[in-house]
Each structure stands twice: as structure tokens, then as C-alpha cells.
Tab-separated table of C-alpha atoms and ligand atoms in Angstrom:
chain	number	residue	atom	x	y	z
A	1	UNK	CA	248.347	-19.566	51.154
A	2	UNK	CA	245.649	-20.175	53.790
A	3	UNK	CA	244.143	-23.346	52.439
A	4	UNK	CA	241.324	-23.478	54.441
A	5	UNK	CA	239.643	-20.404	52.947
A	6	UNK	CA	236.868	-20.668	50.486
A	7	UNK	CA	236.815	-18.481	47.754
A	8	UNK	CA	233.659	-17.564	45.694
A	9	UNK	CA	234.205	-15.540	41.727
A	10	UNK	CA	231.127	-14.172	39.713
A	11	UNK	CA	231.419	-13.478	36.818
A	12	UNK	CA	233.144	-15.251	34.302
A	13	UNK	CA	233.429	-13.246	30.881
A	14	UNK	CA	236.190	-12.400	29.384
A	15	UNK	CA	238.523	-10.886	32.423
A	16	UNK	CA	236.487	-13.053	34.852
A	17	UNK	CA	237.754	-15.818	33.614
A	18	UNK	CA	241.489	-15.747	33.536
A	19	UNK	CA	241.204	-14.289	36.817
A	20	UNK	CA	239.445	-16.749	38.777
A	21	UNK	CA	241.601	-19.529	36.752
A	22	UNK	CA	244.749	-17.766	38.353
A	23	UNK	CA	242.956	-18.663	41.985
A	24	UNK	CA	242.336	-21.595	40.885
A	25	UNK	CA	246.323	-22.879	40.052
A	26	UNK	CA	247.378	-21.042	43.188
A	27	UNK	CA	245.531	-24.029	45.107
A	28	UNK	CA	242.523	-22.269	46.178
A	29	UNK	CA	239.194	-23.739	46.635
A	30	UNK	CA	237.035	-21.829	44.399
A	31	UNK	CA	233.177	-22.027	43.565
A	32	UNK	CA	231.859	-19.930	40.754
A	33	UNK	CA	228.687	-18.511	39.706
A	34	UNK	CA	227.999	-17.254	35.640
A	35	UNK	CA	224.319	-16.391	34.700
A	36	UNK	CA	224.732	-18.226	32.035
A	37	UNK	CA	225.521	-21.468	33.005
A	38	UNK	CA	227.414	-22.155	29.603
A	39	UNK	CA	230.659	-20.467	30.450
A	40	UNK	CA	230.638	-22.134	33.639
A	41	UNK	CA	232.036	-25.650	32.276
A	42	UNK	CA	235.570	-24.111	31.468
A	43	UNK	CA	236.124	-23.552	34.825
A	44	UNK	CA	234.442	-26.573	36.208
A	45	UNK	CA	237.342	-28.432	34.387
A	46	UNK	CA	240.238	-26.611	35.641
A	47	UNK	CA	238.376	-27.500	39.282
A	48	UNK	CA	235.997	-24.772	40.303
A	49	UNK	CA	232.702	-25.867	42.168
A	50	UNK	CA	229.643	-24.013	40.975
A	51	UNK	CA	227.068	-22.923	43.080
A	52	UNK	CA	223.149	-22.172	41.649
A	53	UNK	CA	222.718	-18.800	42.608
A	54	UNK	CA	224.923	-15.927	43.779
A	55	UNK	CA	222.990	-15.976	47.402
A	56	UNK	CA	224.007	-20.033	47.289
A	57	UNK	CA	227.829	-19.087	46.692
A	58	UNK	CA	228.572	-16.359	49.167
A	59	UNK	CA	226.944	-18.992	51.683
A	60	UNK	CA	229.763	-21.341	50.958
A	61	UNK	CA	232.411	-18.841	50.190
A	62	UNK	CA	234.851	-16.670	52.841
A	63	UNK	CA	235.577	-14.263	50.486
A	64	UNK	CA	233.760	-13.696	46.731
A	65	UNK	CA	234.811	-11.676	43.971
A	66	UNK	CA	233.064	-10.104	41.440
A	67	UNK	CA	233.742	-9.324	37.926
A	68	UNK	CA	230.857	-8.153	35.785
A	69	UNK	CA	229.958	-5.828	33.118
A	70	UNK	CA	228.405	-2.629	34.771
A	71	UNK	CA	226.029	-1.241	37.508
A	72	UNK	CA	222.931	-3.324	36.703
A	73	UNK	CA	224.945	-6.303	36.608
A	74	UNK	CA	226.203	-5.677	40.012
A	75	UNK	CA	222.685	-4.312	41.375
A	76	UNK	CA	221.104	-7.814	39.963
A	77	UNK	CA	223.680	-10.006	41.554
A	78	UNK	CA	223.271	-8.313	44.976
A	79	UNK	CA	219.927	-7.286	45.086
A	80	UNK	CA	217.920	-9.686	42.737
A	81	UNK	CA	215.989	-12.977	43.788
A	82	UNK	CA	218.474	-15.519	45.297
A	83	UNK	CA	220.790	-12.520	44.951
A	84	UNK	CA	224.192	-11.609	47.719
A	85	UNK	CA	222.397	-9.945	50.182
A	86	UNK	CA	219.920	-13.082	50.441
A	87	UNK	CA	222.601	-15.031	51.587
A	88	UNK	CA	221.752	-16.635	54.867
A	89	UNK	CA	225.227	-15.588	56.220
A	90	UNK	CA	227.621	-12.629	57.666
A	91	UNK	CA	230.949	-12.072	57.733
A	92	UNK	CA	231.877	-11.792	53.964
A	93	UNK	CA	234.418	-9.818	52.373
A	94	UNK	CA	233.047	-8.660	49.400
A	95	UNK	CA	235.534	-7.445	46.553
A	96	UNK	CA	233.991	-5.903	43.224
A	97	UNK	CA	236.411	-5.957	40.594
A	98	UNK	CA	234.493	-4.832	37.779
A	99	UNK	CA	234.511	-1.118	36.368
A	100	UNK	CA	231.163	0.796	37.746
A	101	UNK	CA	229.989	3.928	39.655
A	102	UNK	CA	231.252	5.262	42.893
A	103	UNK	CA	228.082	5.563	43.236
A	104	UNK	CA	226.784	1.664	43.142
A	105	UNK	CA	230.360	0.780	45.329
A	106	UNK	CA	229.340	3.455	48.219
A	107	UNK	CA	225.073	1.731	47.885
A	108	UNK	CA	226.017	-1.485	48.131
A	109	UNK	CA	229.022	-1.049	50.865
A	110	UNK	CA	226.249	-0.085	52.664
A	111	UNK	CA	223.485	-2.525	51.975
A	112	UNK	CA	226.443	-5.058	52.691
A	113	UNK	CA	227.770	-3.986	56.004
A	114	UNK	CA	223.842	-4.126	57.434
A	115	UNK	CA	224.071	-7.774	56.618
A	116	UNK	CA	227.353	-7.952	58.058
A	117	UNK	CA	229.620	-8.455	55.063
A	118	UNK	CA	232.335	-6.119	54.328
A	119	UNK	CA	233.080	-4.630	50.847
A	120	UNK	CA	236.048	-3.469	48.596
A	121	UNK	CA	235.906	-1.428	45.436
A	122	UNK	CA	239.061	-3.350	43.073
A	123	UNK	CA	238.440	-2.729	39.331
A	124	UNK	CA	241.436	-3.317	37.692
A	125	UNK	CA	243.596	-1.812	34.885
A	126	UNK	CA	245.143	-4.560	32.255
A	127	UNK	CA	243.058	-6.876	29.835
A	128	UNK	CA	243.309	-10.698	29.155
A	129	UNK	CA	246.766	-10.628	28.542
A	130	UNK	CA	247.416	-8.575	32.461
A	131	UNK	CA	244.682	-11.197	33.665
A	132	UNK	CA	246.535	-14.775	32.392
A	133	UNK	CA	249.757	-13.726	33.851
A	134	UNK	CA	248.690	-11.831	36.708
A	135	UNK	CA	249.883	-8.549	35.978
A	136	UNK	CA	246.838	-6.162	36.391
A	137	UNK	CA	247.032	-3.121	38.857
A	138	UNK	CA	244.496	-3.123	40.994
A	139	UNK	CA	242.755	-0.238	42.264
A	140	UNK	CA	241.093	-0.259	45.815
A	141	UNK	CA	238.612	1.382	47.708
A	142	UNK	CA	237.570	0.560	50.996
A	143	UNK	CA	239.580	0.202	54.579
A	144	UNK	CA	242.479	-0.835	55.363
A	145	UNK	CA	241.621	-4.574	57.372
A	146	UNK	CA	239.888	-5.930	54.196
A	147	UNK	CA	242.478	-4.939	51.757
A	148	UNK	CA	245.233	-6.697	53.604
A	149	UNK	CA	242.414	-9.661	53.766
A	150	UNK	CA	242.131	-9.641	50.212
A	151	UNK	CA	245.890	-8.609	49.888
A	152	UNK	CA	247.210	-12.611	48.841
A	153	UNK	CA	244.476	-13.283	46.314
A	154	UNK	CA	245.498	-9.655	44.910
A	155	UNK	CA	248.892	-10.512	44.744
A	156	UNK	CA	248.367	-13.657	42.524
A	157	UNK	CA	245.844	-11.277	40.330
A	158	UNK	CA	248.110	-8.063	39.989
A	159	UNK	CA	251.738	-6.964	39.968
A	160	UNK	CA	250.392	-3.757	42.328
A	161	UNK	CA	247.136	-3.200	44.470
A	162	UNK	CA	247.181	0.166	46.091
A	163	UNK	CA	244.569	1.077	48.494
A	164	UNK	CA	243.413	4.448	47.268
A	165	UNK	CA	241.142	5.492	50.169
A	166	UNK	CA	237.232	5.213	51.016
A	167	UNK	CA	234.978	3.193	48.714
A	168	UNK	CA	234.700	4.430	45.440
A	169	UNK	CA	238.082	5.597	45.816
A	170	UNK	CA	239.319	2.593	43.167
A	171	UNK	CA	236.331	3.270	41.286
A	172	UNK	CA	236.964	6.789	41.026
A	173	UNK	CA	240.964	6.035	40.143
A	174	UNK	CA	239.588	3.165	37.327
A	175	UNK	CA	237.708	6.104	35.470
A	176	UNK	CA	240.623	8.560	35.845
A	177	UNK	CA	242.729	5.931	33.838
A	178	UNK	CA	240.570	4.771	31.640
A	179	UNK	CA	239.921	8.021	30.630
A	180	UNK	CA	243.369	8.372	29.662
A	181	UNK	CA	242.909	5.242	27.776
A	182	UNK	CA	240.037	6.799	25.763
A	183	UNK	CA	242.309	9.621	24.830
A	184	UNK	CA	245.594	7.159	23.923
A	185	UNK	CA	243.453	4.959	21.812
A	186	UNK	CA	241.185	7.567	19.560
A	187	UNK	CA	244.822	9.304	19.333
A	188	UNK	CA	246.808	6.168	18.010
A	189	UNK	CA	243.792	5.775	15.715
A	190	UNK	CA	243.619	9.274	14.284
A	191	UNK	CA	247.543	9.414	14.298
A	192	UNK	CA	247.867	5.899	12.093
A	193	UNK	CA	244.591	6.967	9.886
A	194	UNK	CA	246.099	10.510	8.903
A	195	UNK	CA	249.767	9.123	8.175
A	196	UNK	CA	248.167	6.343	5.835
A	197	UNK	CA	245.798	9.172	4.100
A	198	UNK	CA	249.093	10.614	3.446
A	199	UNK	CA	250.733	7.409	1.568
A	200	UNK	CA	252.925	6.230	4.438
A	201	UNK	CA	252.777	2.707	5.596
A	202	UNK	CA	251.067	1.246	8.484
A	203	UNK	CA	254.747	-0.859	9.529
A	204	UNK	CA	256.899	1.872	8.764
A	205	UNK	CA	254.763	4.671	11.507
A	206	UNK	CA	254.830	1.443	14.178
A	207	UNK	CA	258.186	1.363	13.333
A	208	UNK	CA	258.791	5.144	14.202
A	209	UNK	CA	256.277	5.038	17.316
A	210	UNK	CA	257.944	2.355	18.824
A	211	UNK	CA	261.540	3.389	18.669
A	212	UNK	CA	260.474	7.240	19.791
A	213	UNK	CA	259.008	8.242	23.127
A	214	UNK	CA	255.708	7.814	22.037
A	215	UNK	CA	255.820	4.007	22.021
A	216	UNK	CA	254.408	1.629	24.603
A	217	UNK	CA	252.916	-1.818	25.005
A	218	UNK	CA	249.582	-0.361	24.247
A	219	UNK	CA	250.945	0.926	21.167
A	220	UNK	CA	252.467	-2.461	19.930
A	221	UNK	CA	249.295	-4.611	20.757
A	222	UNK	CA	246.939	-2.470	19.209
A	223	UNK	CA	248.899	-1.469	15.939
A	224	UNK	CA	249.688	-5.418	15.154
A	225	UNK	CA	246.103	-5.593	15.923
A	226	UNK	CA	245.428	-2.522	12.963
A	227	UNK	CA	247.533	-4.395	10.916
A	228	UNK	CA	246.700	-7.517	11.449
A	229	UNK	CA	242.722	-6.502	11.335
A	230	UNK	CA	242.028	-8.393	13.891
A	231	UNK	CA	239.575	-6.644	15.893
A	232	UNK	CA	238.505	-9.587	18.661
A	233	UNK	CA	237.789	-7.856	21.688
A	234	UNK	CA	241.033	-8.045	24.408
A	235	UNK	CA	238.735	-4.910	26.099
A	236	UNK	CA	235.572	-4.373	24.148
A	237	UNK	CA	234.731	-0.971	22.703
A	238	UNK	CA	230.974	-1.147	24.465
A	239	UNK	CA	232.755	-1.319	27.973
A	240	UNK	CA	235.425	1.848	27.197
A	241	UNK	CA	232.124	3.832	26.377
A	242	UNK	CA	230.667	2.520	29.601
A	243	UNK	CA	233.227	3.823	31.278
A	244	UNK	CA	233.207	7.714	29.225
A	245	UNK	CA	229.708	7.725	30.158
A	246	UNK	CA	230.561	7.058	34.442
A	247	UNK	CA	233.238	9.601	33.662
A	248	UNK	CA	231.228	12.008	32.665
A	249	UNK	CA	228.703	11.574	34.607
A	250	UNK	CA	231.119	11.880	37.066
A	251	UNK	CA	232.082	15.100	35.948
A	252	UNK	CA	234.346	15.114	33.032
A	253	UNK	CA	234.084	17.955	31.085
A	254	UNK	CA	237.037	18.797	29.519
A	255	UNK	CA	237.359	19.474	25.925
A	256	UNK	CA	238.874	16.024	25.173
A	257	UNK	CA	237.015	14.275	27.078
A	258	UNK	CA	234.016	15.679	26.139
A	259	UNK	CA	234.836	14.414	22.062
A	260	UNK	CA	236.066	10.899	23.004
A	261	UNK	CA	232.999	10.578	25.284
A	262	UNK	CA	231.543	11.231	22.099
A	263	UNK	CA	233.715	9.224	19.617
A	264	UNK	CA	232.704	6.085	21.638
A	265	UNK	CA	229.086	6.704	22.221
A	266	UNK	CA	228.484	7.056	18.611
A	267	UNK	CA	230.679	4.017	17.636
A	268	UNK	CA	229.215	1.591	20.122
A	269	UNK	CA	225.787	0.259	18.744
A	270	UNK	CA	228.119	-0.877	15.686
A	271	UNK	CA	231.190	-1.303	17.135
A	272	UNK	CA	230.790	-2.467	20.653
A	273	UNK	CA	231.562	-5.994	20.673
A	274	UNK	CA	234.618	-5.165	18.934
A	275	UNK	CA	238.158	-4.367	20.742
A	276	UNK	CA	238.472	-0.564	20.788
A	277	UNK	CA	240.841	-0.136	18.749
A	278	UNK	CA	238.013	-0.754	15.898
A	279	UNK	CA	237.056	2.846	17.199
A	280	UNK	CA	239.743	3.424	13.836
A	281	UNK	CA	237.097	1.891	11.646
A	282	UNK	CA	234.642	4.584	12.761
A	283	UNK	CA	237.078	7.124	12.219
A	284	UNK	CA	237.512	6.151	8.658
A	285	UNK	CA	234.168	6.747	7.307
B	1	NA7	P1	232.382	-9.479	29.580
B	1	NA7	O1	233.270	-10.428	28.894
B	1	NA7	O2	231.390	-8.688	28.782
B	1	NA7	O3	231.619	-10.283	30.741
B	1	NA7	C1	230.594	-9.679	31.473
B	1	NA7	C2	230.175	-10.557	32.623
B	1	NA7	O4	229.136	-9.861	33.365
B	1	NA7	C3	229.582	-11.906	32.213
B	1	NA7	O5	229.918	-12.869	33.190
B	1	NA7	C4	228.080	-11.603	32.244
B	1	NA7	O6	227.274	-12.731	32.397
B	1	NA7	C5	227.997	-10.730	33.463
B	1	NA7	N1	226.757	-9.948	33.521
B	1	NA7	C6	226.406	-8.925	32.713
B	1	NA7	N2	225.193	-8.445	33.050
B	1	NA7	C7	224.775	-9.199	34.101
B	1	NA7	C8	223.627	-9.175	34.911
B	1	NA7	N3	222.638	-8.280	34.715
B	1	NA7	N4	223.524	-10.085	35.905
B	1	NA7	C9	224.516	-10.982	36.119
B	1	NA7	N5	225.661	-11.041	35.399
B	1	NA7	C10	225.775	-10.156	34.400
B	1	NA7	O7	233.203	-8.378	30.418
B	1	NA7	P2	234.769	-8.339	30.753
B	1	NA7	O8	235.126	-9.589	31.479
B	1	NA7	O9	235.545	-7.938	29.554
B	1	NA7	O10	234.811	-7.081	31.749
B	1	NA7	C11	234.343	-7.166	33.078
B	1	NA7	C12	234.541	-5.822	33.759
B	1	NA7	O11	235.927	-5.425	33.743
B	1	NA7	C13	233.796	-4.667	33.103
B	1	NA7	O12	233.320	-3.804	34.102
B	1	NA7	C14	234.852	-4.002	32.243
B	1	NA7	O13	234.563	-2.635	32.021
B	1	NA7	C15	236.122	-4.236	33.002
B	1	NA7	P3	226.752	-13.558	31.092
B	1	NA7	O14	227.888	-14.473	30.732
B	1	NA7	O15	226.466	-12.532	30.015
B	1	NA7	O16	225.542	-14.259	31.555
């Protein structure tokens, strides 16, 4: 670990903050930034700095990371008053973990490099569980210099990064899987609603999915989670139909992903704060 670097996070929601905490116990100076200040404290006790504004922080920082909800976010945080490209500095590696366009990666790359920061697409793949212990994959975009720059603090975040190719390239690979995700959870949902409509027990078809080829970790989690009803978001329903919607916008227009796109659209305004498995409580009605 190169203890003299100076690491800056935004963003601490849900994945934010396990992340940046895992910087944090590795023995890294960290400052952080949260637009609301509230969920800033958590971190100030485990020994973060804060900074007042994002422009503030990547002054201070080497290297910052961000992890935000979607475009705007990221187009706020960089372009707004006090925002990153105010900062009175160059030289920055800038890595965006969050899930958003190609499109916003490739504008901002390029509104970074004329201030003389560098930037790396990195949304990840994993939820809180992936973030505690440090076992997301992380997708990258960008060249190869910055992603071995960012390769250590990757390495305490994920069990893989792979550098994918130009930016948007990890963008472009986080909608790809997520899709996949859209398709795995709507089908677990549909596949557990139709064997209950037909008298069999919830346990008993986890019990069958997770002895037969079928099964997976995903599975597990978010069957206990059926059962259990507990529907607290681990990866909130509003951000998987985030994600349809880049898809397809994007491109996607296959016949399955044109109905999840769907599925998730139309469960979102009720739904969205929910995990996405609660996309089986639209199904139902
Ligand atoms: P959360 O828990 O919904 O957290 C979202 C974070 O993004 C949180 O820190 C927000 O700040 C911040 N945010 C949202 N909009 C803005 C704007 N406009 N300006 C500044 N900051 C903003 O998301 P997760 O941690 O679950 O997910 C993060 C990403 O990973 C997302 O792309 C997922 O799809 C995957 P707030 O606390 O609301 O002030």
C-alpha cells in the first residue's frame, strides 16, 4: 500500500458505503463527500475526512471514486457549482463506479482530460454483501496506465477487475450483465409464483433449485428473501430499471428484454425502493 496517496469517495449510499469503508481498514487516507451530509457521520467514525464540496475533495485527493445513482448524479457532481471539474487542480485519476451510460463515461472522459485528470469507467457487479467483503467484479473502461493506477484499491474492492477496453467499455459490459440479471430475477419470480399457484411449497422448490443445475447464490439470497418477505433493498428495484432503460436505449431489443424492460418500468413507481426481487409482488396481482 502506498501510504502517501490520498484517496477521495463520493457517494456514500448503499454500495458507496461499504466500499469506501473497505479503503478505509486497508489504511488509506480517505476524504468523502455525500450530498447529504447525514450519511456522512458513519464514515467520519470509522476515520474518513469530509470535504464540503466535490470540487473541495478532488483538490485534496490523488485519486477519487465515485459511486452514485445514475447520469444526473454524475453530471451534477462534475459539472454543477463547486462541482469536479471546478477543482483548482490536474492530475486526477478519476474512477466512476456507479452504473450509467457509455454515453456520460465517454462526455465526461473528455471534459476531464481538458482539465488534466484522467478517467476510468468501473461499475461493478455484486451488492452489499460483494461490497463488505470485497468480492465485487469490477468492470473497466478506459487505458491501460490508469487501471494498473487504480489496480490496488480494486483489488481490496473486488475479487476480479478486468479492463474491458475504451471508456464505456465497463459501462457497456455492466448493462450486458445486468441485463442477464433482469432476466434471472423476473424468471426466479415467475418460476416460484407458478409452482405455489400450483400448491407446492415455497421450501420444498428452493429445495429442488438448489440441489439441480439451476441453483446459485442469487437463487439462495433471494428465495430466503421470498420467504422470509423481507424485501429491504440489497440492489433496489428503481436502479435494475435504470439500468433496462440504458440497455435499451442502448439497443436492446430482443424479445426478453424487451418484456423485463417492461416488467420493471411498470413496477418501479411502487416498487422501487424495494430489493428486486419484490418485482414477485408485481407479478402476483
Ligand atoms: P443508493 O443507495 O441509492 O445511493 C445513491 C447515491 O447517489 C447517494 O450517495 C446519493 O446521494 C447519490 N446521488 C444521487 N443523485 C445525486 C445527485 N444528483 N447529486 C449528487 N449525488 C447524488 O445507490 P447504491 O449505492 O445502491 O448504488 C450506486 C450505484 O451502483 C448505482 O448506479 C447502482 O445502479 C449501482 P444522497 O445520499 O441521496 O444525497
Amino acid at each position: 500500500m502506498n501510504s502517501h496517496l490520498q484517496l477521495g469517495w463520493i457517494g456514500l449510499g448503499t454500495m458507496g458505503t461499504p466500499m469506501s469503508r473497505r479503503l478505509i481498514e486497508a489504511g488509506y487516507p480517505v476524504a468523502v463527500y455525500n450530498r447529504s451530509k447525514d450519511k456522512e457521520e458513519a464514515l467520519r467514525a470509522s476515520g474518513a475526512t469530509t470535504a464540503d464540496s466535490p470540487a473541495a475533495l478532488v483538490q485534496q485527493a490523488d485519486m477519487v471514486f465515485l459511486m452514485v445513482s445514475d447520469d444526473q448524479a454524475i453530471r451534477d457532481l462534475f459539472t454543477g457549482p463547486q462541482g469536479i471539474l471546478e477543482a483548482e487542480a490536474s492530475g486526477k485519476l478519476l474512477v466512476n463506479m456507479s452504473t450509467v451510460s457509455p454515453g456520460i463515461s465517454e462526455e465526461m472522459a473528455n471534459l476531464s482530460q481538458q482539465k488534466g485528470h484522467t478517467y476510468l469507467d468501473a461499475p461493478v457487479s455484486g451488492s452489499v454483501k460483494q461490497a463488505e467483503t470485497g468480492q465485487l467484479v469490477i468492470m473497466v473502461g478506459g487505458d491501460e496506465p490508469a487501471f494498473q493506477r487504480a489496480q490496488p484499491m480494486f483489488e481490496r474492492l473486488g475479487k476480479l477487475a478486468l479492463l474491458l477496453g475504451s471508456i464505456g467499455s465497463g459501462n457497456r459490459a455492466k448493462l450486458a450483465i445486468n441485463t442477464l440479471l433482469g432476466f434471472y430475477t423476473q424468471g426466479l419470480a415467475e418460476t416460484l409464483l407458478f409452482a405455489q399457484q400450483h400448491g407446492l411449497k415455497l421450501e420444498d422448490m428452493q429445495t429442488i433449485i438448489a440441489n439441480g443445475a439451476m441453483g446459485n447464490v442469487y437463487s439462495k439470497i433471494k428465495g430466503e428473501a421470498i420467504m422470509g418477505e423481507n424485501y429491504q433493498a440489497a440492489f433496489a428495484l428503481k436502479h435494475l430499471a435504470k439500468d433496462l432503460r440504458l440497455a435499451k436505449a442502448e439497443g436492446l431489443n430482443t424479445p426478453l428484454g424487451a418484456v423485463v424492460h417492461d416488467t420493471f418500468q411498470q413496477a418501479e413507481p411502487t416498487l422501487g425502493d424495494q430489493d428486486v426481487i419484490a418485482i414477485l409482488k408485481h407479478l402476483q396481482h
